[in-house]
XYZ file of C-alpha atoms in Angstrom:
703
model
C 37.672 -7.947 -0.864
C 34.643 -10.122 0.190
C 33.525 -11.405 3.310
C 30.635 -13.502 4.485
C 29.283 -13.588 7.855
C 26.679 -13.099 10.491
C 25.532 -9.783 12.369
C 26.084 -10.543 15.873
C 25.338 -7.331 17.445
C 24.711 -3.699 16.571
C 27.143 -1.470 18.533
C 25.996 1.924 16.977
C 23.499 2.932 14.389
C 23.002 6.646 13.083
C 19.182 6.368 12.453
C 19.064 9.572 10.173
C 21.631 7.903 7.586
C 21.807 4.491 8.528
C 25.588 4.608 9.110
C 26.395 1.545 11.544
C 29.072 -0.254 13.494
C 28.368 -3.981 13.960
C 30.272 -7.086 15.592
C 30.686 -9.384 12.547
C 31.509 -13.239 12.579
C 32.871 -14.878 9.414
C 34.174 -18.668 9.719
C 37.588 -17.156 10.070
C 37.459 -14.582 12.619
C 35.331 -12.067 14.629
C 35.775 -8.501 13.765
C 33.915 -4.947 13.142
C 32.391 -3.772 10.134
C 31.278 -0.240 9.388
C 29.491 1.753 6.832
C 25.781 2.591 5.735
C 23.874 -0.452 6.410
C 20.146 0.381 6.373
C 17.830 -2.283 7.592
C 20.561 -4.311 9.086
C 19.943 -6.180 12.591
C 21.639 -8.896 14.663
C 21.137 -12.058 13.144
C 21.410 -11.092 9.490
C 23.744 -12.768 7.216
C 25.831 -10.493 4.802
C 28.004 -10.748 2.064
C 29.925 -7.620 2.119
C 32.551 -5.899 -0.295
C 35.120 -3.600 1.158
C 38.613 -3.363 2.483
C 40.217 -3.766 6.155
C 41.070 -0.268 7.628
C 43.154 0.711 10.945
C 40.999 2.860 13.035
C 43.480 5.058 15.358
C 41.144 4.325 18.471
C 39.243 1.094 17.536
C 41.813 -0.722 15.727
C 40.988 -3.151 12.607
C 37.535 -2.664 11.071
C 36.169 -3.831 7.904
C 34.581 -0.753 5.799
C 31.887 -1.887 3.736
C 31.439 -0.229 0.440
C 28.704 -2.709 -0.823
C 26.676 -5.354 0.553
C 24.087 -8.065 -0.281
C 21.930 -9.514 2.890
C 21.615 -13.384 2.768
C 19.014 -15.793 4.182
C 20.514 -17.092 7.562
C 21.348 -20.586 7.572
C 22.098 -21.932 11.003
C 19.397 -22.283 13.823
C 21.129 -19.478 15.705
C 21.414 -17.072 13.132
C 17.288 -17.843 12.062
C 16.272 -17.516 15.855
C 18.150 -14.111 16.029
C 16.433 -12.835 12.564
C 13.428 -13.532 13.592
C 13.353 -12.019 17.333
C 14.963 -8.874 15.815
C 11.728 -7.052 14.977
C 11.643 -7.916 11.301
C 8.599 -10.106 11.313
C 5.370 -8.677 12.620
C 4.243 -10.626 15.953
C 7.226 -12.623 16.784
C 9.336 -11.845 19.639
C 12.417 -13.480 21.371
C 10.434 -16.131 23.135
C 8.187 -17.005 20.142
C 11.090 -16.974 17.816
C 12.730 -19.394 20.222
C 9.894 -21.924 20.008
C 9.799 -21.493 16.433
C 13.630 -22.527 15.793
C 13.413 -25.046 18.569
C 10.666 -26.926 16.715
C 11.766 -26.740 12.824
C 15.394 -25.848 13.381
C 17.393 -25.289 10.152
C 14.376 -26.135 8.250
C 12.449 -22.925 9.906
C 12.919 -20.630 6.766
C 11.575 -23.215 4.342
C 8.541 -23.967 6.825
C 7.763 -20.413 7.140
C 7.966 -19.613 3.228
C 6.473 -22.885 1.864
C 4.539 -24.696 4.681
C 3.314 -22.050 7.049
C 0.453 -24.004 8.224
C 2.505 -26.063 10.339
C 3.352 -23.050 12.553
C 0.014 -23.479 14.099
C 1.662 -26.782 15.848
C 3.476 -24.337 18.142
C 1.855 -23.152 21.475
C 0.839 -19.501 20.995
C 0.525 -19.465 16.919
C -3.264 -19.677 15.700
C -3.629 -20.584 12.066
C -4.353 -16.937 11.309
C -1.248 -15.990 13.210
C 0.783 -18.579 11.349
C -0.473 -17.105 7.976
C 0.632 -13.541 9.152
C 3.964 -14.497 10.214
C 4.529 -15.986 6.667
C 3.326 -13.155 4.806
C 5.354 -10.731 6.886
C 8.487 -12.919 6.653
C 8.050 -12.677 2.496
C 7.271 -9.481 2.380
C 10.142 -8.196 4.601
C 12.502 -10.345 2.592
C 11.159 -9.019 -0.734
C 11.339 -5.478 0.365
C 14.629 -5.867 1.670
C 15.777 -6.999 -1.852
C 14.159 -3.504 -2.964
C 15.936 -1.701 -0.537
C 19.506 -3.149 -1.361
C 18.705 -2.426 -5.042
C 17.494 1.176 -4.427
C 20.345 1.944 -1.714
C 22.876 1.220 -4.518
C 21.532 4.654 -6.079
C 21.164 6.513 -2.950
C 17.242 6.189 -2.724
C 16.264 6.171 0.659
C 14.890 2.877 2.475
C 11.532 4.540 3.234
C 10.515 4.158 -0.111
C 11.004 0.462 -0.765
C 7.886 -0.575 0.894
C 6.030 1.622 -1.530
C 7.657 0.096 -4.434
C 6.885 -3.480 -3.501
C 3.120 -2.813 -2.899
C 2.851 -1.169 -6.356
C 5.070 -3.650 -8.360
C 5.266 -6.891 -6.080
C 8.020 -9.216 -6.561
C 8.440 -8.075 -9.999
C 9.821 -4.400 -8.779
C 13.246 -4.513 -9.325
C 12.900 -5.936 -12.844
C 10.331 -3.025 -13.850
C 12.466 -0.656 -12.457
C 15.420 -1.748 -14.350
C 13.452 -1.713 -17.531
C 12.157 2.001 -16.677
C 13.609 3.823 -13.557
C 11.178 6.663 -14.144
C 8.224 4.759 -13.199
C 9.422 5.843 -9.676
C 8.280 9.259 -10.166
C 4.641 8.049 -10.384
C 4.733 6.818 -6.992
C 4.275 10.280 -5.417
C 6.877 8.946 -2.711
C 9.103 12.070 -2.811
C 12.236 10.653 -4.331
C 13.928 13.332 -5.834
C 13.915 13.190 -9.877
C 17.471 13.802 -9.961
C 18.198 10.299 -7.937
C 15.850 8.634 -10.339
C 17.850 10.248 -13.260
C 21.188 9.303 -11.807
C 19.990 5.707 -11.538
C 18.562 5.383 -14.895
C 21.683 7.054 -16.733
C 23.801 4.580 -14.550
C 21.335 1.520 -15.920
C 22.303 2.894 -19.334
C 19.501 5.040 -20.649
C 20.691 7.725 -22.888
C 20.409 11.347 -22.400
C 18.386 11.931 -25.211
C 16.188 8.894 -24.562
C 12.295 9.677 -24.762
C 11.530 7.872 -21.607
C 14.045 10.289 -19.969
C 12.633 13.384 -21.797
C 9.063 12.654 -21.363
C 9.638 11.894 -17.693
C 11.383 14.971 -16.987
C 8.121 16.859 -18.429
C 5.759 15.359 -16.260
C 8.056 15.518 -13.175
C 8.217 19.399 -13.766
C 4.190 19.318 -14.045
C 4.219 17.599 -10.864
C 6.454 19.978 -9.413
C 4.196 23.014 -10.361
C 1.422 21.492 -8.263
C 3.573 22.056 -5.149
C 2.785 25.817 -5.509
C -0.789 25.015 -6.215
C -0.723 25.040 -9.981
C -2.613 22.815 -12.334
C -0.323 23.675 -15.262
C 2.473 25.384 -16.701
C 3.354 27.929 -19.351
C 4.898 26.013 -22.313
C 7.938 28.362 -22.526
C 8.900 28.217 -18.512
C 8.297 24.432 -18.641
C 10.699 24.172 -21.750
C 13.301 26.069 -19.932
C 12.935 24.071 -16.614
C 13.116 20.789 -18.299
C 16.227 22.025 -20.378
C 17.970 23.075 -17.479
C 17.149 19.893 -15.757
C 18.173 17.398 -18.155
C 20.531 19.282 -19.924
C 19.072 18.420 -23.530
C 18.112 20.461 -26.462
C 14.810 22.612 -26.774
C 13.545 20.444 -29.984
C 14.027 17.216 -28.024
C 11.710 18.655 -25.207
C 9.027 19.788 -27.974
C 9.118 16.196 -29.542
C 8.583 15.062 -25.810
C 5.655 17.307 -25.545
C 3.982 16.073 -28.696
C 4.818 12.670 -27.742
C 2.856 12.871 -24.475
C 0.001 14.528 -26.053
C -0.219 11.835 -28.432
C -0.423 9.343 -25.538
C -2.916 11.500 -24.077
C -0.741 11.711 -21.094
C -0.945 15.753 -21.157
C -3.188 18.624 -22.487
C -2.157 21.317 -24.255
C -4.382 24.403 -24.338
C -3.960 27.900 -26.055
C -5.358 31.123 -24.503
C -4.283 34.762 -23.812
C -1.165 34.731 -25.904
C 0.237 31.657 -24.033
C -0.078 27.928 -24.237
C -0.469 26.118 -21.269
C 0.439 22.524 -20.310
C -1.402 20.020 -18.077
C -1.206 16.754 -16.925
C -4.245 14.991 -18.273
C -5.962 14.368 -14.994
C -5.299 17.869 -13.726
C -7.049 19.441 -17.008
C -10.011 17.111 -16.849
C -10.651 17.607 -13.225
C -10.633 21.348 -13.526
C -12.836 21.126 -16.626
C -15.353 19.072 -14.692
C -15.269 21.769 -11.587
C -16.136 24.084 -14.115
C -18.955 22.309 -15.841
C -20.653 21.203 -12.454
C -20.448 24.695 -11.063
C -22.147 26.109 -14.200
C -24.872 23.461 -13.855
C -25.503 24.084 -10.089
C -25.436 27.800 -10.854
C -27.781 27.479 -13.654
C -30.357 25.190 -11.696
C -33.612 26.824 -11.295
C -34.497 25.121 -8.189
C -32.866 27.699 -6.032
C -34.154 27.352 -2.058
C -35.215 31.041 -1.142
C -36.286 32.251 1.840
C -39.080 34.687 0.978
C -39.247 37.107 4.074
C -35.229 37.110 4.318
C -34.988 40.681 5.276
C -37.618 40.334 8.280
C -35.818 37.067 9.248
C -32.756 39.179 9.414
C -34.163 41.632 11.828
C -35.613 38.800 13.988
C -31.735 37.279 14.055
C -30.198 40.588 15.058
C -32.825 40.945 18.093
C -32.692 37.468 19.229
C -28.660 37.355 19.055
C -28.542 41.002 20.335
C -26.179 41.724 17.443
C -26.276 44.321 14.782
C -25.212 42.985 11.358
C -23.207 45.480 8.836
C -24.371 46.029 5.673
C -21.779 43.520 3.885
C -22.853 40.823 6.276
C -26.770 41.262 5.379
C -25.563 41.503 1.779
C -23.926 38.401 2.034
C -26.897 36.448 3.513
C -29.014 37.897 0.685
C -26.665 36.812 -2.010
C -26.681 33.563 -0.473
C -30.155 33.271 -0.393
C -30.598 34.170 -4.101
C -28.070 32.084 -5.656
C -27.173 28.342 -5.486
C -23.484 28.967 -5.443
C -21.913 31.872 -3.354
C -18.401 32.992 -1.889
C -17.879 34.485 1.454
C -14.043 35.843 1.698
C -12.477 37.734 4.186
C -9.533 37.842 6.659
C -9.684 37.116 10.135
C -12.094 38.871 12.413
C -14.185 40.211 9.794
C -17.447 38.396 10.357
C -17.581 35.117 8.471
C -18.510 33.109 11.343
C -21.578 35.400 12.138
C -22.589 35.024 8.528
C -22.619 31.300 8.788
C -24.559 31.142 12.104
C -27.269 33.512 10.838
C -27.459 31.160 7.656
C -27.834 28.229 9.897
C -30.812 30.018 12.263
C -32.672 31.359 9.136
C -32.679 27.964 6.862
C -33.156 25.652 10.006
C -36.130 27.620 11.302
C -37.614 27.493 7.778
C -37.184 23.484 7.882
C -34.237 23.310 5.726
C -31.366 21.016 6.271
C -28.134 22.737 6.561
C -24.712 20.570 6.393
C -21.531 22.194 7.718
C -18.022 20.839 6.665
C -14.278 21.854 6.715
C -11.238 20.197 5.141
C -9.400 18.906 8.281
C -10.340 17.652 11.652
C -9.424 20.528 13.381
C -10.979 23.047 11.143
C -14.406 20.887 11.578
C -13.967 21.128 15.311
C -13.528 24.792 15.523
C -16.393 25.339 13.018
C -18.585 23.064 15.429
C -17.232 25.209 18.511
C -17.897 28.337 16.893
C -21.611 27.878 15.490
C -22.891 25.339 17.851
C -23.973 23.072 15.235
C -21.901 19.631 14.110
C -19.311 20.141 11.445
C -17.586 17.087 9.826
C -14.426 16.913 7.596
C -15.094 16.752 3.969
C -13.564 13.430 3.824
C -16.161 11.754 6.297
C -19.008 13.928 4.714
C -18.265 12.274 1.283
C -17.452 9.150 2.842
C -14.404 9.074 0.795
C -12.376 5.594 1.199
C -9.155 5.819 -0.707
C -7.741 7.636 -3.783
C -7.040 5.860 -7.175
C -3.559 6.256 -9.164
C -5.041 9.053 -11.327
C -5.671 11.224 -8.135
C -9.348 10.668 -8.322
C -11.335 10.057 -5.141
C -13.543 7.045 -4.392
C -15.811 6.524 -1.766
C -17.354 3.945 0.448
C -21.023 4.417 -0.421
C -23.107 2.117 -2.369
C -22.440 4.138 -5.431
C -20.043 6.702 -6.692
C -20.945 10.107 -5.986
C -23.982 9.495 -3.853
C -25.587 12.794 -3.135
C -25.483 14.685 0.144
C -28.585 14.860 1.764
C -28.768 18.651 2.224
C -30.457 21.892 1.110
C -27.535 24.074 1.829
C -23.978 22.717 2.428
C -21.350 25.327 4.013
C -17.679 24.562 3.566
C -15.418 26.829 5.643
C -11.633 27.276 5.359
C -11.908 26.758 1.630
C -8.423 27.898 0.902
C -7.308 24.234 2.031
C -9.280 22.458 -0.591
C -7.505 21.167 -3.757
C -8.989 20.863 -7.085
C -9.676 16.773 -6.422
C -11.533 17.381 -3.304
C -13.711 20.176 -4.522
C -14.610 18.215 -7.785
C -15.857 15.128 -5.435
C -17.754 17.505 -3.270
C -19.506 18.971 -6.596
C -20.180 15.352 -7.888
C -22.037 14.682 -4.745
C -24.307 17.687 -4.606
C -27.930 17.617 -5.847
C -28.462 20.689 -8.786
C -30.806 22.183 -6.321
C -28.387 22.198 -3.199
C -26.917 25.576 -2.394
C -23.061 25.655 -1.841
C -21.747 28.434 0.177
C -17.839 28.619 0.117
C -16.209 30.458 2.983
C -12.542 31.221 3.459
C -9.697 33.531 3.224
C -8.027 33.773 -0.303
C -4.988 35.432 1.276
C -3.859 32.386 3.028
C -1.424 30.044 1.432
C -2.566 27.946 -1.188
C -3.675 24.436 -0.795
C -1.156 21.640 -0.354
C -2.779 19.586 -2.989
C -3.088 20.889 -6.614
C -5.235 23.897 -7.692
C -5.624 27.292 -5.814
C -9.466 26.296 -5.964
C -10.783 29.275 -3.647
C -8.469 31.924 -5.219
C -9.066 30.983 -8.825
C -13.110 30.780 -8.100
C -12.820 34.372 -6.950
C -10.538 35.564 -9.551
C -12.925 34.042 -12.205
C -15.542 36.435 -11.288
C -18.015 33.731 -12.295
C -19.638 33.197 -8.785
C -21.019 35.810 -6.772
C -18.779 36.789 -4.038
C -18.722 39.052 -0.970
C -15.378 40.419 0.119
C -15.561 41.290 4.098
C -12.922 43.713 5.058
C -14.406 45.366 8.282
C -12.807 44.391 11.521
C -15.447 43.937 13.956
C -15.171 45.753 17.581
C -14.411 42.405 19.269
C -11.633 41.165 16.827
C -10.211 44.705 16.321
C -8.935 44.331 20.265
C -6.537 41.653 19.357
C -3.266 42.869 18.466
C -2.974 39.318 16.428
C -5.908 40.300 14.089
C -4.970 43.902 13.637
C -1.247 43.138 12.908
C -2.521 40.163 10.511
C -4.213 42.405 8.528
C -1.398 45.305 8.460
C 0.832 42.179 7.237
C -1.425 41.681 4.647
C -1.636 45.319 3.627
C 2.407 45.498 3.391
C 2.625 47.406 6.867
C 4.596 46.869 9.844
C 3.761 45.439 13.059
C 2.055 47.855 15.408
C 4.412 49.795 17.687
C 4.025 50.724 21.396
C 3.177 54.118 20.506
C 0.397 53.115 18.301
C -1.556 50.840 20.594
C -4.785 51.985 21.671
C -6.256 51.235 25.286
C -8.120 48.104 25.705
C -6.032 46.135 23.323
C -5.639 42.286 24.495
C -2.006 41.508 25.327
C -2.210 38.592 23.076
C 0.726 39.322 20.506
C 4.658 40.005 21.482
C 7.430 40.429 19.136
C 11.008 39.163 20.691
C 14.056 39.845 18.672
C 16.891 37.862 19.151
C 20.688 38.257 17.829
C 21.233 34.620 16.753
C 19.474 31.535 16.119
C 20.926 29.759 19.097
C 19.378 32.360 21.589
C 16.054 31.923 19.737
C 16.282 28.072 20.376
C 17.041 28.997 24.063
C 14.030 31.536 24.055
C 11.567 28.887 22.711
C 12.579 26.323 25.019
C 12.039 28.538 27.846
C 8.458 29.808 26.745
C 7.572 26.521 26.025
C 8.751 24.467 29.277
C 7.812 27.431 31.886
C 7.350 30.885 31.111
C 4.177 30.551 29.157
C 2.751 28.130 32.026
C 3.728 30.744 34.830
C 2.119 33.787 32.456
C -1.098 32.124 31.734
C -1.121 28.708 32.903
C -0.684 27.376 29.240
C 0.055 23.569 29.261
C 2.416 22.906 25.966
C 0.422 19.824 24.636
C -3.163 21.608 25.148
C -2.373 25.219 24.300
C 0.957 25.591 22.434
C 1.972 25.212 19.046
C 5.743 26.538 17.765
C 5.664 27.565 13.908
C 8.788 27.815 11.701
C 9.181 28.627 8.095
C 11.487 25.693 7.053
C 12.317 21.927 7.960
C 16.150 22.377 7.663
C 18.457 24.405 9.986
C 18.639 25.150 13.586
C 15.331 26.504 13.433
C 13.612 24.464 11.422
C 11.082 21.633 12.520
C 13.469 18.545 12.407
C 15.862 20.254 15.091
C 13.227 22.122 16.921
C 11.240 18.690 17.176
C 14.138 16.764 18.653
C 15.046 19.527 21.105
C 11.525 19.858 22.191
C 10.735 16.327 22.689
C 14.150 15.822 24.874
C 12.767 18.762 27.147
C 8.943 17.959 27.128
C 8.920 14.232 26.537
C 12.262 12.493 27.705
C 11.850 8.717 28.054
C 12.914 8.553 31.841
C 10.626 5.512 32.169
C 12.415 3.489 29.755
C 9.264 3.023 27.672
C 9.484 1.362 24.399
C 10.302 3.701 21.424
C 10.934 3.328 17.823
C 13.653 4.932 15.392
C 12.217 6.074 11.844
C 13.106 8.287 9.585
C 15.789 9.790 11.631
C 13.618 10.306 14.330
C 12.655 8.573 17.736
C 8.922 7.964 18.451
C 8.041 7.449 22.003
C 4.553 7.329 23.896
C 3.378 11.087 24.729
C 4.976 12.376 21.615
C 2.963 14.765 19.868
C 2.699 13.770 16.108
C 1.062 15.008 12.927
C 0.080 12.864 9.776
C 2.064 14.268 6.742
C 0.222 12.475 3.839
C -3.544 11.388 3.197
C -4.020 7.579 4.160
C -7.396 6.577 2.935
C -6.778 2.905 3.999
C -5.842 3.060 7.830
C -8.404 1.891 10.332
C -9.460 3.551 13.478
C -12.109 3.438 16.080
C -13.526 6.173 18.411
C -15.257 5.628 21.474
C -18.680 7.836 21.799
C -21.300 8.081 24.446
C -23.333 5.539 23.323
C -21.108 2.864 21.128
C -18.136 2.313 19.300
C -17.563 4.266 15.974
C -15.257 2.563 13.236
C -13.959 4.286 10.171
C -10.841 4.483 7.804
C -9.006 7.363 6.603
C -6.278 9.894 8.425
C -5.554 12.877 6.521
C -2.612 14.961 5.986
C -2.699 17.586 8.658
C -4.067 15.781 11.371
C -2.412 16.104 14.810
C -2.324 13.291 17.812
C -0.422 11.744 20.516
C 1.409 8.595 20.521
C -0.217 6.225 23.388
C 1.779 3.158 22.711
C 4.664 1.448 21.055
C 4.010 -2.008 20.462
C 7.476 -3.801 19.964
C 5.904 -7.392 19.653
C 3.266 -6.392 17.022
C 5.448 -3.961 15.534
C 2.816 -0.991 15.863
C 2.439 2.388 17.352
C -0.960 3.425 18.538
C -1.863 7.250 17.870
C -4.693 8.996 19.680
C -5.784 12.321 17.171
C -7.305 15.234 18.414
C -10.951 13.900 17.234
C -10.486 11.247 19.471
C -10.259 8.476 16.979
C -7.512 6.134 17.616
C -5.258 4.327 14.544
C -2.757 1.742 14.618
C 0.475 2.301 12.606
C 2.679 -0.549 11.292
C 6.256 0.384 11.984
C 6.581 0.539 8.221
C 4.389 3.164 7.730
C 5.809 5.462 10.455
C 7.068 7.756 7.670
C 3.749 8.773 7.403
C 3.781 10.883 11.007
C 6.323 13.543 12.043
C 6.919 14.996 15.293
C 4.590 18.181 15.679
C 6.175 19.931 18.683
C 6.989 22.435 16.013
C 5.303 22.529 12.482
C 5.984 24.696 9.099
C 3.963 27.597 8.792
C 2.590 25.706 5.529
C 1.460 22.769 7.755
C -0.267 25.517 10.055
C -2.551 26.702 7.605
C -4.198 23.359 7.378
C -5.335 23.959 11.000
C -7.221 27.040 12.780
C -4.372 27.610 15.143
C -5.232 30.972 16.275
C -8.552 32.291 17.043
C -9.861 35.002 19.232
C -9.800 34.134 23.069
C -9.395 30.232 22.424
C -6.588 30.197 25.106
C -4.150 28.756 22.713
C -0.634 30.320 22.310
C 1.579 30.212 19.071
C 5.434 30.809 18.707
C 6.685 31.359 15.655
C 10.037 32.142 13.966
C 11.255 34.280 11.186
C 14.773 33.852 10.116
C 17.177 35.368 7.460
C 20.702 36.145 7.113
C 20.582 39.290 8.782
C 18.370 38.873 11.610
C 16.419 36.650 13.650
C 13.130 37.306 15.314
C 10.547 35.334 17.402
C 6.847 36.323 17.699
C 4.980 34.974 20.576
C 1.010 35.046 20.243
C -0.468 34.899 23.441
C -4.315 33.921 23.669
C -4.236 33.588 20.164
């Protein structure tokens, strides 16, 4: 059965899955419609297919199976549509003035003659243009939403599809649904494959097989790999697509002929790369070799005597390995310093800064994230920047190759020595661009812990460079006296060595009370314990404020102890909306002022501003892992204002809120992108560990 009518009011909506109950009015009657209705608001006109059902409690309802959104026709419907939050910059008052002026011609005016909107009080020529563009985009995006929703693909991807393919998006996707895997939107391949099969693409279609191979190679990058062993790749694709091995082998040949993949045989195995990954990996190797072989090595001739001066002035005693590390840096253009927490990496960096700057050399410090850069500044006393800012990266192209905002590509960094901390976080694309921006005579020092999780992006750069043995490397393994007083650091090394946490009887006098292990019998009791620690107990223990000093870590996103559920619980306990401030639902979450949030993907185009002592700094780019606080939800302009920990303030359109998540709790993998724990920084980390047999909670105080 088909009905056509207007949504009068939204009675209920589940923001997670878009299940909606709404008042619906047709020419014949008023009724209630129920179903999964994404992006539906009061004022929308729908053509819905379904059937009337009898609800035990609420009576007769129309259950929607499929629906199509129609352009509103009446003045009343148009006014509701404009006022319901769809159009940027248009609220109830302005919507009323527009419709009062143009009536049922409003839609036509907005689409075809938007300059006439400027006749209305409160609308400039620029705003008239913005309203028109927002209306057209909103409508086009909606058409894509309706199309994708039929195949179970979420609404969050519609805008990205529109931005890439514009008004021809549906036509192009119908022609080749597998185009969607190149968007890096997080759309599951099985959903895309289901769409393709329903549209009529056969099981053994070349597009299907080639896309399955590319998907498998993209998937391997989630674990830090840049390639896949051919036999493993074939087995994965065979299971994924349920096709014969010969078809997959033919697909590999076709992709190779199209220059979309590279095939390399070595060490009794065949490796398959996406072309851009192979090319970047090869470029890294070439650039490092050139840097190594450069004869212009900026040495300090009297390095041993300088080391003695450093020890005397700083009142420290460098270990033999630390001295060897500094001498190695002095003698080579590329050096790696690796070691776990408390092994003296920061002392080496500070010593290098002192020695080289005293000799008139320019030292530049950098780290992959804002937090890591801030921590580097605090520990060394010298300003450090993010790699993105140092390289002036403005955006990333379709091939994952970095572009910058300098006058020309790869403008060299003005430095005699560049020191990069937290190298385990650096992926292959960022590493390649860094090397591209170095003079041949510039020293490069890479510092990090190879035992940390691999970078979120493709390539385990630090670990692979160490294992290649092509770069002079110092492995630090001695835990220094101050660090050895920390149970956190001692236990970190024990875990890395496959040992248990320190027991009470193993503890020596003088150890800091900075690590506690709390065992609980159920996940429910763990949640209660976490809430108790975050909302009161830690404040009483050490005057720790949640928003300043505490971070909850968990291994997973799903489940009672996953980030999704913990964030909901902690938000309601720590930031309830008691003042009825504006808030915005997105992706199953409610965002409100005061929320702690994290950027979850690199956005090179978002603009930000930062107040400094002297002026206002402007820039672009917010990157995966940066944490901040929502300052404001602007319902009129459809924007959220976020202030990040490095003081920059960015505005997010409501359509872009899928780029941030609550960060009351974050995954352990995300945590590797920030220096959450360092000796005596007054922070507390609460981490969870869950399996089928036990539930444990670790509380790291003064971590």
